[in-house]
PDB file of C-alpha atoms in Angstrom:
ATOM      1  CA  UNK A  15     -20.730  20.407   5.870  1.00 61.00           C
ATOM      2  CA  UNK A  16     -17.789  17.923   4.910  1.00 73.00           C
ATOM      3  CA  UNK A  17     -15.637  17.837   1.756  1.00 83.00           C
ATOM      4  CA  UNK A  18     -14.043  14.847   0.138  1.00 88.00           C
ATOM      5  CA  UNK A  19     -10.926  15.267  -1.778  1.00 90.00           C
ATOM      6  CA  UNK A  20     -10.111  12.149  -4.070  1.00 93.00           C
ATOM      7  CA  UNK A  21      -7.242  11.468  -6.008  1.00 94.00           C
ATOM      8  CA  UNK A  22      -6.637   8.736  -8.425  1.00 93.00           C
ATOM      9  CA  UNK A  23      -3.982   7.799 -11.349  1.00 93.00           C
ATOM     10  CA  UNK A  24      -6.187   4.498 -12.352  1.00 92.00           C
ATOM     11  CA  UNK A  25      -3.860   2.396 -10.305  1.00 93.00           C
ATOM     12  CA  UNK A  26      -3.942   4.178  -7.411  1.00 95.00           C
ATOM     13  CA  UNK A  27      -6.744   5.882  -6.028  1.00 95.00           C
ATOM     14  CA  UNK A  28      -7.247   7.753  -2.436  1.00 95.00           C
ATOM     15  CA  UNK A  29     -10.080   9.120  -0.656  1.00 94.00           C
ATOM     16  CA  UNK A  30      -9.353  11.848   1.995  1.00 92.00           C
ATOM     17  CA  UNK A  31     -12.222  13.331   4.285  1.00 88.00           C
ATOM     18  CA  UNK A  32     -11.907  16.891   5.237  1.00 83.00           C
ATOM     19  CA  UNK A  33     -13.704  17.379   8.615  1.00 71.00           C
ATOM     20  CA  UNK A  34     -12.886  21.034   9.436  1.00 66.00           C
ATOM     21  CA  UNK A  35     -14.198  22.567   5.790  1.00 64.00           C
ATOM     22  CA  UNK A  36     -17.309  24.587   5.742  1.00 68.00           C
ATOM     23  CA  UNK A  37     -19.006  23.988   2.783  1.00 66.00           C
ATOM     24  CA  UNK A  38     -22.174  26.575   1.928  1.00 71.00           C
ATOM     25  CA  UNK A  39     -23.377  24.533  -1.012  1.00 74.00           C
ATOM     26  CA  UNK A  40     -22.904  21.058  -2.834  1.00 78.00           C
ATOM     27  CA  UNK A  41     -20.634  20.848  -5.558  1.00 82.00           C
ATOM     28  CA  UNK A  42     -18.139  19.505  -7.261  1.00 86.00           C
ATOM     29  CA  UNK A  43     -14.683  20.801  -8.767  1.00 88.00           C
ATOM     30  CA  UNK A  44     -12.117  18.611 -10.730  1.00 91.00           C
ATOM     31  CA  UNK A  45      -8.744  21.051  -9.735  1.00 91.00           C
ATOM     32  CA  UNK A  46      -5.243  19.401 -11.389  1.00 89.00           C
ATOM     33  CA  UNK A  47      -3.328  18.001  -8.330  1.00 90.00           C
ATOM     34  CA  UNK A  48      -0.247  19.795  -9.142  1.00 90.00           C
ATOM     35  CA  UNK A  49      -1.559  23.336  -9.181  1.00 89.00           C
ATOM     36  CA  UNK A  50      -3.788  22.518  -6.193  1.00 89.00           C
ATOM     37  CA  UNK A  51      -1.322  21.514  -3.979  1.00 88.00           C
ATOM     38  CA  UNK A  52       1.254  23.669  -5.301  1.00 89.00           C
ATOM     39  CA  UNK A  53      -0.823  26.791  -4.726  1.00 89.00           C
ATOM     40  CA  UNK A  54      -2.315  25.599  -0.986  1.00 86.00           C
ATOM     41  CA  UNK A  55       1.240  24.657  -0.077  1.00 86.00           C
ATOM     42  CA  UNK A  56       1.895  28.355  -0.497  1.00 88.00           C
ATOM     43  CA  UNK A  57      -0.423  30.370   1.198  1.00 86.00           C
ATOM     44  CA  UNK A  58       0.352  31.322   5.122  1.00 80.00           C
ATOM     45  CA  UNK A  59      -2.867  31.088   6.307  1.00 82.00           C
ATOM     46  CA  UNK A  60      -4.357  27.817   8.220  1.00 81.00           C
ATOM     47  CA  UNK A  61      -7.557  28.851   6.550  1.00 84.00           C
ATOM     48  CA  UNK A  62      -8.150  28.401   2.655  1.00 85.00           C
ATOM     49  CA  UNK A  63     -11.227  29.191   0.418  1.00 85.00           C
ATOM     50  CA  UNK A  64     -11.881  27.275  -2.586  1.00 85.00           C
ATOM     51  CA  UNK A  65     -15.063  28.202  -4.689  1.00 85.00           C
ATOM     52  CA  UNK A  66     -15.596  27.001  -8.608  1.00 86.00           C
ATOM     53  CA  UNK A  67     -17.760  28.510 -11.339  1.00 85.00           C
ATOM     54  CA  UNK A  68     -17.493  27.767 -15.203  1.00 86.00           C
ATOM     55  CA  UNK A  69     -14.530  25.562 -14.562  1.00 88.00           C
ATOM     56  CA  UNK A  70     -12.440  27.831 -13.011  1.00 90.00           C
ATOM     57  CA  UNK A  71     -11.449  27.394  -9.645  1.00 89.00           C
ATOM     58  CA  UNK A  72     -10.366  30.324  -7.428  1.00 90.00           C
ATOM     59  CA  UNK A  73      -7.855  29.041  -4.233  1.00 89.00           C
ATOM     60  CA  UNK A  74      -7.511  32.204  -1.876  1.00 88.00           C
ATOM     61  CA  UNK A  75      -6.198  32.558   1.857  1.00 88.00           C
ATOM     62  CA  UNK A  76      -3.839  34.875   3.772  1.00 85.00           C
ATOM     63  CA  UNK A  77      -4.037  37.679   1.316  1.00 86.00           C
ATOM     64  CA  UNK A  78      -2.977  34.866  -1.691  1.00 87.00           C
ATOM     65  CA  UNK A  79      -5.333  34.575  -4.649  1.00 88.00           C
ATOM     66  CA  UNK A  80      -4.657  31.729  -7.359  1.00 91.00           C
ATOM     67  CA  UNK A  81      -7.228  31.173 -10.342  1.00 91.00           C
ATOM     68  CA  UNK A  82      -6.857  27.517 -12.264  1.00 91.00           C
ATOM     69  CA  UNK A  83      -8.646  26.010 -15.054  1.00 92.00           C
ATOM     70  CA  UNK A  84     -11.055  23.205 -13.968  1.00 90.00           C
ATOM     71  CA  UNK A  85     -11.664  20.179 -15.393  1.00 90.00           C
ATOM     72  CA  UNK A  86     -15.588  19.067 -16.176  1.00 89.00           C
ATOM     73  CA  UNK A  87     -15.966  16.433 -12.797  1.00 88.00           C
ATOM     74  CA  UNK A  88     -18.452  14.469 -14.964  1.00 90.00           C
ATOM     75  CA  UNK A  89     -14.797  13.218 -16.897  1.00 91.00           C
ATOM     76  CA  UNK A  90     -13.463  12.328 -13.740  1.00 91.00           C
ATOM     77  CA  UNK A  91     -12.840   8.487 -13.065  1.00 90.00           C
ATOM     78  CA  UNK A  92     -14.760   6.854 -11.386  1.00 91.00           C
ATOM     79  CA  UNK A  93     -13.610   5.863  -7.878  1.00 91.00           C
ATOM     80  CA  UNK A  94     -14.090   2.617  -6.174  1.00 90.00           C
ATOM     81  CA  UNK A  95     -15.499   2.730  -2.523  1.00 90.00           C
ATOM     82  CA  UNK A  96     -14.749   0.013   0.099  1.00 92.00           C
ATOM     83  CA  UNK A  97     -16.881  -0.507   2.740  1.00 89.00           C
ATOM     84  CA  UNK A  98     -14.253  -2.654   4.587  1.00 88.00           C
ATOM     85  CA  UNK A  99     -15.883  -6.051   4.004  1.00 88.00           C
ATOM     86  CA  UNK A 100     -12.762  -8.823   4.573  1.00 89.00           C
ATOM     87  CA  UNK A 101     -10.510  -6.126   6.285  1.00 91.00           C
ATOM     88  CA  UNK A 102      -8.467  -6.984   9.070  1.00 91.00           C
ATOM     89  CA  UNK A 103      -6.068  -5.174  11.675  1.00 89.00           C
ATOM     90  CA  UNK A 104      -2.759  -4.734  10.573  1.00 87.00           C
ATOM     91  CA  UNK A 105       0.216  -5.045  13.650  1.00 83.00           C
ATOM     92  CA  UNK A 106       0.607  -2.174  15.341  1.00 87.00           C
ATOM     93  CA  UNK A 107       4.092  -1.925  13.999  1.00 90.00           C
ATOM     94  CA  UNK A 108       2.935  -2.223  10.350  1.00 92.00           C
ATOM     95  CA  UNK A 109       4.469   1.381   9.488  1.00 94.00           C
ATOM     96  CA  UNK A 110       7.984   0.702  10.793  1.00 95.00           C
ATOM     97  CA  UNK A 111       8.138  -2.017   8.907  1.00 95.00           C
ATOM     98  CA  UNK A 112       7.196  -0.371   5.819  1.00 96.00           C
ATOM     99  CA  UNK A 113       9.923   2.061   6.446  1.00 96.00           C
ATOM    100  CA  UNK A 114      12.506  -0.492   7.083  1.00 96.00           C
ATOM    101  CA  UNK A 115      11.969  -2.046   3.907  1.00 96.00           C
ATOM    102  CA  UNK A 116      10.139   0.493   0.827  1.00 95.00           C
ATOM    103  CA  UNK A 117      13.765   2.062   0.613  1.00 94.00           C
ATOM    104  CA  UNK A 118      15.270  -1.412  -1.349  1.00 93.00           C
ATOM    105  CA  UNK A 119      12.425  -1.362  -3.993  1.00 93.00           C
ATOM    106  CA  UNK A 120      13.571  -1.173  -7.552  1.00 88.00           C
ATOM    107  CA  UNK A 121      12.518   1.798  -9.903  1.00 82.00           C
ATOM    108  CA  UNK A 122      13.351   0.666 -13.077  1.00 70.00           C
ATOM    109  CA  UNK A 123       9.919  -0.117 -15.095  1.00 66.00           C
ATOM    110  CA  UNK A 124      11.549  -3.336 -16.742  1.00 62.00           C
ATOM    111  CA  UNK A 125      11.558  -5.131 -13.566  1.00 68.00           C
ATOM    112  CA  UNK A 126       7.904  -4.231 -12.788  1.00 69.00           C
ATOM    113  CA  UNK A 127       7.805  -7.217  -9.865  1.00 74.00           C
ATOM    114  CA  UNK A 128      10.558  -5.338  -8.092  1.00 86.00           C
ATOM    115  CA  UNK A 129       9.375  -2.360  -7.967  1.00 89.00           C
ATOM    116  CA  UNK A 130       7.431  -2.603  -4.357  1.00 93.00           C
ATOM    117  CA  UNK A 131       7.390  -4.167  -1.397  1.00 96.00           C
ATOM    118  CA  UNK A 132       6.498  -7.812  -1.161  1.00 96.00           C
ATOM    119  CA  UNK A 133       3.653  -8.669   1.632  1.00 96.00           C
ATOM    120  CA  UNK A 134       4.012 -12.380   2.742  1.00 95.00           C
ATOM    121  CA  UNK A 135       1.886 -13.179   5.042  1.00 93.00           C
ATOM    122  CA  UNK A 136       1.584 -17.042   6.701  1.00 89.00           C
ATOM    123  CA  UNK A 137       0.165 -18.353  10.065  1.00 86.00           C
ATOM    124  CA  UNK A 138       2.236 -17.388  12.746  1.00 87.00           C
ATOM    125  CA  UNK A 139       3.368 -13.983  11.140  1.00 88.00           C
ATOM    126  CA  UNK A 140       3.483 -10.961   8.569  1.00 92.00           C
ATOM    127  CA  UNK A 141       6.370 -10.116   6.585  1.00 94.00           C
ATOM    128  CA  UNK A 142       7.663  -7.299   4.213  1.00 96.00           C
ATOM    129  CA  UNK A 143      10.666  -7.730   1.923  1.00 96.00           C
ATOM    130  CA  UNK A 144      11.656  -5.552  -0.862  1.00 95.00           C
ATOM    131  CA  UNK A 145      14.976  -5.881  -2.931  1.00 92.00           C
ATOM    132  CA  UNK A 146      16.224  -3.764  -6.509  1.00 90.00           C
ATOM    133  CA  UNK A 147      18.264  -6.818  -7.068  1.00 86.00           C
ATOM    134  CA  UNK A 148      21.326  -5.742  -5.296  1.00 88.00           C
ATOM    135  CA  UNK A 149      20.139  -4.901  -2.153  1.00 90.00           C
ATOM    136  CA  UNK A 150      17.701  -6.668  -0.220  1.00 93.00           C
ATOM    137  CA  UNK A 151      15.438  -5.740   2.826  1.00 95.00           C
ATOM    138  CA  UNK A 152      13.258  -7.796   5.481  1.00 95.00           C
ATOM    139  CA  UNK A 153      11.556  -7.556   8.400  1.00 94.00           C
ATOM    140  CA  UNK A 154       8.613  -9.175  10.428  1.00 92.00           C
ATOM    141  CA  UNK A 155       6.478  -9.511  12.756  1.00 91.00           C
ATOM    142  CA  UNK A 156       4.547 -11.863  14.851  1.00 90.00           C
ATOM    143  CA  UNK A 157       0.636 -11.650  14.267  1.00 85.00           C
ATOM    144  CA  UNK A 158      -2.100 -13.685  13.670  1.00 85.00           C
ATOM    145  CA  UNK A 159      -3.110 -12.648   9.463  1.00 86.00           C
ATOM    146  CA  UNK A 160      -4.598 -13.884   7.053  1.00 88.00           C
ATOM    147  CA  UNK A 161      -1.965 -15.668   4.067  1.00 91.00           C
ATOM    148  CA  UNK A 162      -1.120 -13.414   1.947  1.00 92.00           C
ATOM    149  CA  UNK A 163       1.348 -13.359  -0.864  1.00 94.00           C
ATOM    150  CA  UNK A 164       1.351  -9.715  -2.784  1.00 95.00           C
ATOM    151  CA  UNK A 165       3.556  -7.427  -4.266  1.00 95.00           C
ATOM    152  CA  UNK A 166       2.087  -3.489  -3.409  1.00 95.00           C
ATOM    153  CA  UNK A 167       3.192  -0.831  -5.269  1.00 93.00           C
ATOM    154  CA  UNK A 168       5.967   1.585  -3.913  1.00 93.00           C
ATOM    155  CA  UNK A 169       4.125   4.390  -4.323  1.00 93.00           C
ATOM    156  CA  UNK A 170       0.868   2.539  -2.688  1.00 95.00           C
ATOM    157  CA  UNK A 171       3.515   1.657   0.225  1.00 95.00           C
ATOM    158  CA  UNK A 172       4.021   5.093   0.875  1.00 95.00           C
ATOM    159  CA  UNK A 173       0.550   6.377   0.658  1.00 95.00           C
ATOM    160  CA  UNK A 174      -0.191   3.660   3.504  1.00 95.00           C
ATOM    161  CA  UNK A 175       2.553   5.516   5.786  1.00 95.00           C
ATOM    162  CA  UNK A 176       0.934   9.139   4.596  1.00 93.00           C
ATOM    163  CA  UNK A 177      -2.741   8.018   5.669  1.00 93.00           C
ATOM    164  CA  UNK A 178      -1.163   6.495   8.818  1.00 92.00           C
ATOM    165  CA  UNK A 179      -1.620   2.969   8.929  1.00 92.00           C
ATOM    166  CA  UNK A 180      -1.033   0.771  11.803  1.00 86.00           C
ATOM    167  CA  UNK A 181      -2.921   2.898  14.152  1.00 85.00           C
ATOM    168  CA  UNK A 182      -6.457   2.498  14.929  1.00 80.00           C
ATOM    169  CA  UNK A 183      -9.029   2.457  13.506  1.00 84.00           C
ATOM    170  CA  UNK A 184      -7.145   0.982  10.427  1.00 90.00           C
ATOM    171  CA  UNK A 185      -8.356  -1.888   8.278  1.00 93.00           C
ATOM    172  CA  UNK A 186      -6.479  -3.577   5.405  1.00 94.00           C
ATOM    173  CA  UNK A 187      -7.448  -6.323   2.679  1.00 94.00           C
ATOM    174  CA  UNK A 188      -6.494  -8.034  -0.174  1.00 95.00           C
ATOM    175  CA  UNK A 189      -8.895  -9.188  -3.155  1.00 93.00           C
ATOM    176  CA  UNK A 190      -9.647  -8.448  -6.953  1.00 91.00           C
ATOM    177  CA  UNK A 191      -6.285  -7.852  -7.509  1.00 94.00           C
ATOM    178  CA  UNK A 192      -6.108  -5.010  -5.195  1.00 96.00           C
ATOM    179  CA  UNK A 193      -4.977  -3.999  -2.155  1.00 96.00           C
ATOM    180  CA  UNK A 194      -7.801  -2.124  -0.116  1.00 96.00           C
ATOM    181  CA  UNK A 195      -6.896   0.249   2.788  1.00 95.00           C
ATOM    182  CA  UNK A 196      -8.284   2.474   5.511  1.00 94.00           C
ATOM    183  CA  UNK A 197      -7.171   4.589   8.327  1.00 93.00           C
ATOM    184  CA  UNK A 198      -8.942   7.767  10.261  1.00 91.00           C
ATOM    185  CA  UNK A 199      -7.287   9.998   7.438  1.00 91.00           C
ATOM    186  CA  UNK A 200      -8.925   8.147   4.600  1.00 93.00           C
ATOM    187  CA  UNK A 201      -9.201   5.352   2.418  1.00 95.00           C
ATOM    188  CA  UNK A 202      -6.660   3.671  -0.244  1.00 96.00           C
ATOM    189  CA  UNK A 203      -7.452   1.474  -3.567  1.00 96.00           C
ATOM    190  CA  UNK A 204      -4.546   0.297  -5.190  1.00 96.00           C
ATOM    191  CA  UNK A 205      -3.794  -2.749  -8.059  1.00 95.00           C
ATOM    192  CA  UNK A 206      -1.164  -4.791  -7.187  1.00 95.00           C
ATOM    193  CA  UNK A 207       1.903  -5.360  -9.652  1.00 91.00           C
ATOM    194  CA  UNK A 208       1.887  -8.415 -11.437  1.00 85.00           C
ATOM    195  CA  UNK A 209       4.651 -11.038 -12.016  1.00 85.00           C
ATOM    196  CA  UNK A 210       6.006 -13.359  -9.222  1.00 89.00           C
ATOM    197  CA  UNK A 211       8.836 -11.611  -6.411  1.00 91.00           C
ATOM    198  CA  UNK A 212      11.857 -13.818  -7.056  1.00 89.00           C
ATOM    199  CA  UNK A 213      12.719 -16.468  -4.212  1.00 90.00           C
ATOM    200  CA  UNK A 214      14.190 -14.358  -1.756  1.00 89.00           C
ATOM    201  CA  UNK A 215      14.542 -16.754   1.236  1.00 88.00           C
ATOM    202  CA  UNK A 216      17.204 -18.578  -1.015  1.00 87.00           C
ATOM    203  CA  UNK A 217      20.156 -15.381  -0.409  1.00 82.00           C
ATOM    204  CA  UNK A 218      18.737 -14.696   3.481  1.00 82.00           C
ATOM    205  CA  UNK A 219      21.896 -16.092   5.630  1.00 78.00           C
ATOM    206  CA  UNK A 220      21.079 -19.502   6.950  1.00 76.00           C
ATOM    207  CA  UNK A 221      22.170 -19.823  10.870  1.00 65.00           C
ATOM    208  CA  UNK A 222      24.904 -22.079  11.677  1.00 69.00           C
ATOM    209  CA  UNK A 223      23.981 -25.543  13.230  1.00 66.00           C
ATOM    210  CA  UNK A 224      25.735 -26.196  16.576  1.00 68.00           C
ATOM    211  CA  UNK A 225      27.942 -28.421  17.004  1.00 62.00           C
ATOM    212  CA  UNK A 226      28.443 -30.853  20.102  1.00 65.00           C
ATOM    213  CA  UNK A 227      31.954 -30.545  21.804  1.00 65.00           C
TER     214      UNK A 227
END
């Protein structure tokens, strides 16, 4: 059998596919994140049993038994699924240069186009820039993309380095407002923040012209 595990906060939603899980019947279980991942983080055991009846959801493995009140999964939201129609390969180094640049992303919810990293993508080449306003990063890289001008979501940022992107079989794309995203550990739905990134190439250091002697 296989077992999905999805996540979601409205803005952000993941998919995760569980390929090693034994399942001995359908169902379905809505566990709060917290407690679920607070109470697998803690047992010892590389094996963990999770079973559910009358919304309560029993988490057991290496001599570790946790009970938790379930939600009903009928009042769970509604996940979108992408069946990566319009995705396209990301550069290989896609997750250094999230690294090199989610770090200088504002987290003050007044500045809402800050907080994230910037993709700008043209003909020739991708690049990532984040900046709080004080601080600024940048990097690129050459590739053949599609233009794109979007500002992702810190916390979508780093959910693209969690699921591993930038190594095949990864896909990425950009429509409805959304940033769509797959890898061999899942798939990632995000909304993009709104507002316009300020015009950052007016602070980057211009290089000096020569000068004939």
């Amino acid at each position: 059998g296989t077992t999905e595990i999805i996540a979601t906060s409205l803005d952000v939603s993941i998919r995760v596919p569980i390929h090693c899980v034994v399942a001995t019947e359908d169902g379905k279980a809505a566990i709060p994140a917290v407690e679920l991942g607070n109470f697998v983080g803690s047992i010892a055991s590389d094996k963990v049993e999770i079973s559910s009846e009358d919304r309560v959801a029993v988490i057991s493995g290496g001599g570790a038994k946790f009970k938790v009140s379930c939600e009903d999964p009928i009042d769970f939201p509604e996940v979108q699924i992408w069946d990566g129609a319009g995705g396209f390969h990301p550069p290989s180094t896609f997750a250094k240069m999230i690294e090199r640049t989610v770090f200088a992303a504002a987290d003050e919810e007044a500045r809402y186009a800050l907080n994230g990293v910037y993709f700008d993508f043209r003909p020739g080449y991708c690049r990532l820039v984040a900046t709080n306003g004080v601080h600024l990063a940048m990097t690129e890289s050459p590739q053949d993309v599609p233009a794109i001008s979007a500002i992702v979501p810190t916390k979508a940022a780093r959910l693209l380095l969690a699921l591993g992107i930038g190594t095949e079989p990864d896909q990425i794309c950009f429509a409805e407002g959304k940033l769509f995203a797959s890898t061999a550990r899942g798939t990632l739905i995000a909304s993009l923040s709104a507002g316009t990134f300020p015009p950052y190439e007016k602070v980057l250091p211009k290089l000096p012209q020569p000068h004939k002697i």
